[in-house]
Amino acid sequence: MKNPEILTCFQCGTCHASCPSGKYTSLNIRKIVRDSATKDVSDQPELWMCTTCYNCQERCPRGIKITDAVLTLRSEAVKKGKILPAHRKVCNFLIKTGQSIPLDDKHLEIRKTLGLRTDKAAWKKALKDVNVLLRSTGFGELIKR
Amino acid sequence: MKELSLFTGCLIPNRYPGIEKATGLVLDRLGVKWSYLKEAACCPAPGIYRSFDKITWLTLASRNLALAEEKDTDILTICNGCFSSLMDSNNILKNDEGLRSEVNTHLQKIGKEYNGTIEVRHIIEFLHTDIGVQKLGDAVEKPLDIRAAVHYGCHLLKPTRERKLGSAECPVFFDELVEATGATSVPYEGKTSCCGAGGGVRSAMLETSFKMTEYKLDRMIKAGVDCIVDACPFCHLQYDAGQMKLKRNGKNYEIPVLHFSQLLGLALGFTTEEMGLHLNEIVNLKFEEKIAQIQKRLLLNNFQGKIVLKNKPRSGVEPD
Ligand code: SF4
Ligand code: SF4
């Protein structure tokens, strides 16, 4: 990844020490950011272990936008077709329903009991628009890779 | 200030509708003018779509923003994920002419246009800034004598450069709101640490995400709290469903999880059922009984939010 900011990193390790995920996983954000400057990291599963909590970015003494860099690295991996099955599933929910967590029958009933809106016409319109937009940006193609 | 369009997102209406109900009731009680953003779709969720493709993320967000522009209202979010996607997109698109026109070429196909004329709010900062701690305290009818673990959630505060809500290391505004209900915001270690759900980790690596949740729950229990108060249904789900999961591993926390709208509703005199607490996975009857007892007590003489002024809010942040 071309990101001149990363070259200012002096390997202090503040980012890794602040990382809630790194406590429990093999994610070493200091290392992945450093490596991304010189090689392709799109195969590394650690890219997807980040919760995007922004701790590292907030605390980096060099002001490197680390979390934003993770997002860019992820989108580069996605362009190469490296998508986790669970994430592909969420994307397909969006394409099918316009929402990432679709309404199920159980919760539809709860909504009715609570007197909350069940505005199917509005949801249908939303879904239609979302699909036009997803086609327009090429998202459907992207997640099929 | 413009009127508000309530943006409920996906998770609240479809998994925790009690939070939606509670939010409507408390906004009405406080006299806030609001209406639904009716044809809204997914914000879209920052963890996945922002990671996947920035233009798609911006385009779907701009449609939601354009809907609010058509109504000439600001957007009120009740989820840190929605807040993050919509606020960040709005800022990016307001400041980048190139991206704005790119997004508008897509929007044109559904007959919409993004113009950058509205603001995106989160209910916590909205209540703190536009209603104020004192006024909120004055509205409280049943001061809640309970101990709460406040969880801000990462994207309410960070990135701080974008949010402009002050320090992410020692924030106090949410604690002030919680203490306005009469509750005590209990300091606990790792308070600003992540619940574990964000960034698509929950959906792809559930077990890993629960390790971060367990870290938090252990420290909340140690601090002796009656409940967790959050500002986001994703954190809410992580703590609520996470406790069920950890129960199967032999850990029995039984800490009820409340969105701030629900906590505030209890302090305004709504019942635990009206606030949808029974719709959580973790239902703690002792807690509900405690609230019912508090609500039965006669109104304290002229309670005027004095609890707010008496207690200094504690951020309670210790290194994690
Ligand atoms: S905190 Fe910043 S400077 Fe220190 S190792 Fe991490 S990226 Fe490098
Ligand atoms: S943003 Fe990601 S890498 Fe950075 S501290 Fe949080 S979980 Fe770790």
GROMACS .gro file of N, CA and C in nm, chain B residues 54-160:
model
  321
  199LYS      N    1  -1.529   0.198  -0.049
  199LYS     CA    2  -1.562   0.330   0.004
  199LYS      C    3  -1.675   0.397  -0.075
  200ILE      N    4  -1.672   0.383  -0.208
  200ILE     CA    5  -1.774   0.452  -0.289
  200ILE      C    6  -1.914   0.395  -0.262
  201THR      N    7  -1.923   0.263  -0.251
  201THR     CA    8  -2.053   0.203  -0.220
  201THR      C    9  -2.101   0.250  -0.083
  202TRP      N   10  -2.009   0.250   0.012
  202TRP     CA   11  -2.042   0.295   0.148
  202TRP      C   12  -2.094   0.440   0.146
  203LEU      N   13  -2.021   0.527   0.076
  203LEU     CA   14  -2.061   0.668   0.068
  203LEU      C   15  -2.195   0.685  -0.005
  204THR      N   16  -2.214   0.606  -0.111
  204THR     CA   17  -2.334   0.622  -0.192
  204THR      C   18  -2.460   0.581  -0.114
  205LEU      N   19  -2.453   0.466  -0.046
  205LEU     CA   20  -2.570   0.424   0.032
  205LEU      C   21  -2.597   0.521   0.147
  206ALA      N   22  -2.490   0.568   0.210
  206ALA     CA   23  -2.508   0.665   0.318
  206ALA      C   24  -2.570   0.794   0.263
  207SER      N   25  -2.524   0.837   0.146
  207SER     CA   26  -2.572   0.965   0.091
  207SER      C   27  -2.720   0.958   0.055
  208ARG      N   28  -2.768   0.837   0.023
  208ARG     CA   29  -2.912   0.824  -0.002
  208ARG      C   30  -2.990   0.854   0.127
  209ASN      N   31  -2.945   0.799   0.238
  209ASN     CA   32  -3.012   0.826   0.366
  209ASN      C   33  -3.004   0.975   0.401
  210LEU      N   34  -2.888   1.033   0.375
  210LEU     CA   35  -2.871   1.176   0.404
  210LEU      C   36  -2.964   1.259   0.315
  211ALA      N   37  -2.974   1.216   0.187
  211ALA     CA   38  -3.059   1.291   0.093
  211ALA      C   39  -3.206   1.284   0.134
  212LEU      N   40  -3.248   1.170   0.189
  212LEU     CA   41  -3.387   1.158   0.236
  212LEU      C   42  -3.417   1.261   0.344
  213ALA      N   43  -3.321   1.280   0.435
  213ALA     CA   44  -3.340   1.379   0.541
  213ALA      C   45  -3.333   1.521   0.485
  214GLU      N   46  -3.249   1.540   0.384
  214GLU     CA   47  -3.242   1.672   0.320
  214GLU      C   48  -3.376   1.709   0.257
  215GLU      N   49  -3.440   1.610   0.195
  215GLU     CA   50  -3.571   1.635   0.133
  215GLU      C   51  -3.673   1.683   0.237
  216LYS      N   52  -3.661   1.630   0.360
  216LYS     CA   53  -3.753   1.670   0.468
  216LYS      C   54  -3.705   1.795   0.541
  217ASP      N   55  -3.585   1.840   0.506
  217ASP     CA   56  -3.519   1.950   0.577
  217ASP      C   57  -3.511   1.926   0.728
  218THR      N   58  -3.465   1.806   0.763
  218THR     CA   59  -3.445   1.773   0.905
  218THR      C   60  -3.302   1.725   0.925
  219ASP      N   61  -3.253   1.736   1.047
  219ASP     CA   62  -3.128   1.668   1.082
  219ASP      C   63  -3.160   1.521   1.109
  220ILE      N   64  -3.055   1.439   1.113
  220ILE     CA   65  -3.077   1.297   1.141
  220ILE      C   66  -3.038   1.270   1.286
  221LEU      N   67  -3.125   1.198   1.357
  221LEU     CA   68  -3.092   1.154   1.493
  221LEU      C   69  -3.066   1.004   1.492
  222THR      N   70  -2.944   0.964   1.528
  222THR     CA   71  -2.912   0.822   1.533
  222THR      C   72  -2.914   0.774   1.678
  223ILE      N   73  -2.939   0.644   1.696
  223ILE     CA   74  -2.939   0.586   1.830
  223ILE      C   75  -2.845   0.465   1.834
  224CYS      N   76  -2.751   0.466   1.742
  224CYS     CA   77  -2.655   0.356   1.726
  224CYS      C   78  -2.521   0.417   1.687
  225ASN      N   79  -2.413   0.369   1.750
  225ASN     CA   80  -2.281   0.424   1.718
  225ASN      C   81  -2.239   0.392   1.575
  226GLY      N   82  -2.283   0.278   1.523
  226GLY     CA   83  -2.247   0.240   1.386
  226GLY      C   84  -2.314   0.332   1.285
  227CYS      N   85  -2.444   0.355   1.303
  227CYS     CA   86  -2.517   0.447   1.214
  227CYS      C   87  -2.456   0.587   1.224
  228PHE      N   88  -2.427   0.628   1.348
  228PHE     CA   89  -2.369   0.761   1.371
  228PHE      C   90  -2.238   0.773   1.294
  229SER      N   91  -2.155   0.670   1.307
  229SER     CA   92  -2.025   0.672   1.244
  229SER      C   93  -2.037   0.677   1.091
  230SER      N   94  -2.118   0.588   1.034
  230SER     CA   95  -2.131   0.587   0.887
  230SER      C   96  -2.191   0.717   0.835
  231LEU      N   97  -2.299   0.762   0.896
  231LEU     CA   98  -2.369   0.878   0.842
  231LEU      C   99  -2.292   1.008   0.869
  232MET      N  100  -2.235   1.020   0.988
  232MET     CA  101  -2.161   1.143   1.018
  232MET      C  102  -2.033   1.151   0.935
  233ASP      N  103  -1.960   1.041   0.929
  233ASP     CA  104  -1.835   1.043   0.852
  233ASP      C  105  -1.862   1.068   0.703
  234SER      N  106  -1.965   1.001   0.649
  234SER     CA  107  -1.995   1.024   0.507
  234SER      C  108  -2.034   1.168   0.483
  235ASN      N  109  -2.118   1.219   0.573
  235ASN     CA  110  -2.162   1.358   0.558
  235ASN      C  111  -2.043   1.453   0.556
  236ASN      N  112  -1.949   1.432   0.650
  236ASN     CA  113  -1.830   1.518   0.654
  236ASN      C  114  -1.744   1.502   0.530
  237ILE      N  115  -1.725   1.378   0.489
  237ILE     CA  116  -1.641   1.354   0.371
  237ILE      C  117  -1.703   1.420   0.249
  238LEU      N  118  -1.834   1.398   0.231
  238LEU     CA  119  -1.901   1.451   0.110
  238LEU      C  120  -1.914   1.602   0.112
  239LYS      N  121  -1.931   1.660   0.230
  239LYS     CA  122  -1.939   1.805   0.237
  239LYS      C  123  -1.808   1.870   0.191
  240ASN      N  124  -1.697   1.800   0.222
  240ASN     CA  125  -1.566   1.862   0.199
  240ASN      C  126  -1.496   1.817   0.072
  241ASP      N  127  -1.550   1.720   0.002
  241ASP     CA  128  -1.480   1.668  -0.117
  241ASP      C  129  -1.572   1.674  -0.238
  242GLU      N  130  -1.547   1.776  -0.318
  242GLU     CA  131  -1.634   1.800  -0.434
  242GLU      C  132  -1.632   1.683  -0.531
  243GLY      N  133  -1.515   1.625  -0.550
  243GLY     CA  134  -1.501   1.513  -0.644
  243GLY      C  135  -1.587   1.395  -0.602
  244LEU      N  136  -1.576   1.356  -0.475
  244LEU     CA  137  -1.656   1.243  -0.426
  244LEU      C  138  -1.805   1.276  -0.429
  245ARG      N  139  -1.836   1.403  -0.399
  245ARG     CA  140  -1.976   1.444  -0.398
  245ARG      C  141  -2.036   1.425  -0.537
  246SER      N  142  -1.964   1.468  -0.640
  246SER     CA  143  -2.024   1.455  -0.773
  246SER      C  144  -2.025   1.308  -0.817
  247GLU      N  145  -1.927   1.229  -0.771
  247GLU     CA  146  -1.930   1.087  -0.805
  247GLU      C  147  -2.053   1.018  -0.743
  248VAL      N  148  -2.076   1.048  -0.616
  248VAL     CA  149  -2.191   0.991  -0.547
  248VAL      C  150  -2.322   1.037  -0.612
  249ASN      N  151  -2.324   1.165  -0.653
  249ASN     CA  152  -2.447   1.217  -0.714
  249ASN      C  153  -2.478   1.154  -0.850
  250THR      N  154  -2.374   1.110  -0.922
  250THR     CA  155  -2.404   1.043  -1.049
  250THR      C  156  -2.477   0.910  -1.021
  251HIS      N  157  -2.443   0.845  -0.910
  251HIS     CA  158  -2.517   0.723  -0.873
  251HIS      C  159  -2.658   0.758  -0.825
  252LEU      N  160  -2.666   0.858  -0.739
  252LEU     CA  161  -2.796   0.895  -0.681
  252LEU      C  162  -2.897   0.939  -0.787
  253GLN      N  163  -2.844   1.001  -0.893
  253GLN     CA  164  -2.929   1.047  -1.003
  253GLN      C  165  -3.019   0.934  -1.056
  254LYS      N  166  -2.964   0.813  -1.053
  254LYS     CA  167  -3.040   0.699  -1.108
  254LYS      C  168  -3.163   0.664  -1.025
  255ILE      N  169  -3.170   0.713  -0.902
  255ILE     CA  170  -3.293   0.693  -0.824
  255ILE      C  171  -3.363   0.827  -0.799
  256GLY      N  172  -3.321   0.925  -0.878
  256GLY     CA  173  -3.388   1.057  -0.869
  256GLY      C  174  -3.357   1.133  -0.742
  257LYS      N  175  -3.238   1.111  -0.685
  257LYS     CA  176  -3.203   1.184  -0.563
  257LYS      C  177  -3.074   1.262  -0.581
  258GLU      N  178  -3.053   1.356  -0.488
  258GLU     CA  179  -2.931   1.435  -0.492
  258GLU      C  180  -2.884   1.465  -0.351
  259TYR      N  181  -2.753   1.456  -0.331
  259TYR     CA  182  -2.696   1.493  -0.201
  259TYR      C  183  -2.645   1.636  -0.209
  260ASN      N  184  -2.685   1.719  -0.112
  260ASN     CA  185  -2.641   1.858  -0.115
  260ASN      C  186  -2.560   1.903   0.006
  261GLY      N  187  -2.559   1.822   0.110
  261GLY     CA  188  -2.481   1.860   0.228
  261GLY      C  189  -2.546   1.969   0.312
  262THR      N  190  -2.678   1.959   0.330
  262THR     CA  191  -2.747   2.067   0.402
  262THR      C  192  -2.792   2.030   0.543
  263ILE      N  193  -2.763   1.910   0.586
  263ILE     CA  194  -2.811   1.871   0.720
  263ILE      C  195  -2.697   1.821   0.807
  264GLU      N  196  -2.728   1.798   0.935
  264GLU     CA  197  -2.629   1.745   1.030
  264GLU      C  198  -2.673   1.608   1.079
  265VAL      N  199  -2.576   1.529   1.123
  265VAL     CA  200  -2.606   1.398   1.180
  265VAL      C  201  -2.577   1.402   1.330
  266ARG      N  202  -2.675   1.363   1.409
  266ARG     CA  203  -2.661   1.367   1.554
  266ARG      C  204  -2.668   1.227   1.615
  267HIS      N  205  -2.616   1.215   1.735
  267HIS     CA  206  -2.632   1.091   1.812
  267HIS      C  207  -2.710   1.129   1.938
  268ILE      N  208  -2.801   1.043   1.979
  268ILE     CA  209  -2.891   1.081   2.089
  268ILE      C  210  -2.817   1.123   2.215
  269ILE      N  211  -2.701   1.062   2.242
  269ILE     CA  212  -2.629   1.097   2.365
  269ILE      C  213  -2.577   1.241   2.359
  270GLU      N  214  -2.509   1.274   2.249
  270GLU     CA  215  -2.457   1.412   2.242
  270GLU      C  216  -2.571   1.512   2.220
  271PHE      N  217  -2.679   1.467   2.154
  271PHE     CA  218  -2.794   1.555   2.136
  271PHE      C  219  -2.855   1.591   2.272
  272LEU      N  220  -2.879   1.490   2.355
  272LEU     CA  221  -2.940   1.516   2.486
  272LEU      C  222  -2.848   1.603   2.572
  273HIS      N  223  -2.718   1.576   2.561
  273HIS     CA  224  -2.624   1.651   2.644
  273HIS      C  225  -2.614   1.797   2.599
  274THR      N  226  -2.611   1.819   2.468
  274THR     CA  227  -2.591   1.954   2.416
  274THR      C  228  -2.721   2.033   2.406
  275ASP      N  229  -2.824   1.970   2.347
  275ASP     CA  230  -2.944   2.046   2.313
  275ASP      C  231  -3.049   2.046   2.425
  276ILE      N  232  -3.054   1.941   2.506
  276ILE     CA  233  -3.147   1.941   2.620
  276ILE      C  234  -3.071   1.985   2.745
  277GLY      N  235  -2.958   1.925   2.769
  277GLY     CA  236  -2.876   1.965   2.884
  277GLY      C  237  -2.901   1.878   3.006
  278VAL      N  238  -2.795   1.861   3.084
  278VAL     CA  239  -2.801   1.772   3.201
  278VAL      C  240  -2.903   1.824   3.303
  279GLN      N  241  -2.905   1.954   3.324
  279GLN     CA  242  -2.995   2.010   3.425
  279GLN      C  243  -3.141   1.987   3.389
  280LYS      N  244  -3.175   2.016   3.262
  280LYS     CA  245  -3.314   2.002   3.220
  280LYS      C  246  -3.357   1.855   3.224
  281LEU      N  247  -3.263   1.769   3.189
  281LEU     CA  248  -3.293   1.626   3.193
  281LEU      C  249  -3.318   1.583   3.338
  282GLY      N  250  -3.232   1.630   3.428
  282GLY     CA  251  -3.249   1.599   3.570
  282GLY      C  252  -3.382   1.651   3.621
  283ASP      N  253  -3.422   1.769   3.576
  283ASP     CA  254  -3.551   1.826   3.618
  283ASP      C  255  -3.668   1.741   3.573
  284ALA      N  256  -3.652   1.675   3.459
  284ALA     CA  257  -3.762   1.595   3.405
  284ALA      C  258  -3.775   1.460   3.475
  285VAL      N  259  -3.670   1.422   3.549
  285VAL     CA  260  -3.669   1.290   3.614
  285VAL      C  261  -3.774   1.285   3.726
  286GLU      N  262  -3.857   1.181   3.721
  286GLU     CA  263  -3.960   1.166   3.824
  286GLU      C  264  -3.924   1.057   3.924
  287LYS      N  265  -3.850   0.960   3.880
  287LYS     CA  266  -3.813   0.848   3.967
  287LYS      C  267  -3.662   0.833   3.969
  288PRO      N  268  -3.593   0.912   4.050
  288PRO     CA  269  -3.447   0.903   4.053
  288PRO      C  270  -3.402   0.759   4.081
  289LEU      N  271  -3.322   0.706   3.994
  289LEU     CA  272  -3.285   0.566   4.000
  289LEU      C  273  -3.163   0.547   4.089
  290ASP      N  274  -3.187   0.485   4.200
  290ASP     CA  275  -3.079   0.466   4.296
  290ASP      C  276  -3.006   0.336   4.261
  291ILE      N  277  -2.934   0.337   4.150
  291ILE     CA  278  -2.865   0.215   4.106
  291ILE      C  279  -2.723   0.246   4.060
  292ARG      N  280  -2.645   0.141   4.049
  292ARG     CA  281  -2.506   0.155   4.006
  292ARG      C  282  -2.491   0.107   3.862
  293ALA      N  283  -2.445   0.196   3.775
  293ALA     CA  284  -2.440   0.164   3.632
  293ALA      C  285  -2.297   0.161   3.579
  294ALA      N  286  -2.269   0.060   3.494
  294ALA     CA  287  -2.143   0.059   3.418
  294ALA      C  288  -2.172   0.125   3.285
  295VAL      N  289  -2.119   0.244   3.265
  295VAL     CA  290  -2.143   0.316   3.140
  295VAL      C  291  -2.044   0.265   3.033
  296HIS      N  292  -2.097   0.231   2.917
  296HIS     CA  293  -2.011   0.191   2.805
  296HIS      C  294  -2.040   0.287   2.689
  297TYR      N  295  -1.944   0.374   2.658
  297TYR     CA  296  -1.964   0.473   2.551
  297TYR      C  297  -1.971   0.405   2.414
  298GLY      N  298  -1.884   0.307   2.394
  298GLY     CA  299  -1.873   0.248   2.260
  298GLY      C  300  -1.775   0.330   2.177
  299CYS      N  301  -1.691   0.260   2.102
  299CYS     CA  302  -1.579   0.327   2.032
  299CYS      C  303  -1.622   0.441   1.941
  300HIS      N  304  -1.723   0.413   1.857
  300HIS     CA  305  -1.749   0.508   1.749
  300HIS      C  306  -1.834   0.628   1.788
  301LEU      N  307  -1.878   0.631   1.914
  301LEU     CA  308  -1.940   0.754   1.963
  301LEU      C  309  -1.831   0.861   1.982
  302LEU      N  310  -1.711   0.816   2.020
  302LEU     CA  311  -1.604   0.909   2.056
  302LEU      C  312  -1.494   0.922   1.952
  303LYS      N  313  -1.469   0.813   1.882
  303LYS     CA  314  -1.351   0.807   1.794
  303LYS      C  315  -1.389   0.784   1.649
  304PRO      N  316  -1.314   0.835   1.552
  304PRO     CA  317  -1.195   0.919   1.572
  304PRO      C  318  -1.229   1.057   1.628
  305THR      N  319  -1.157   1.099   1.731
  305THR     CA  320  -1.191   1.224   1.801
  305THR      C  321  -1.182   1.346   1.709
   0.00000   0.00000   0.00000
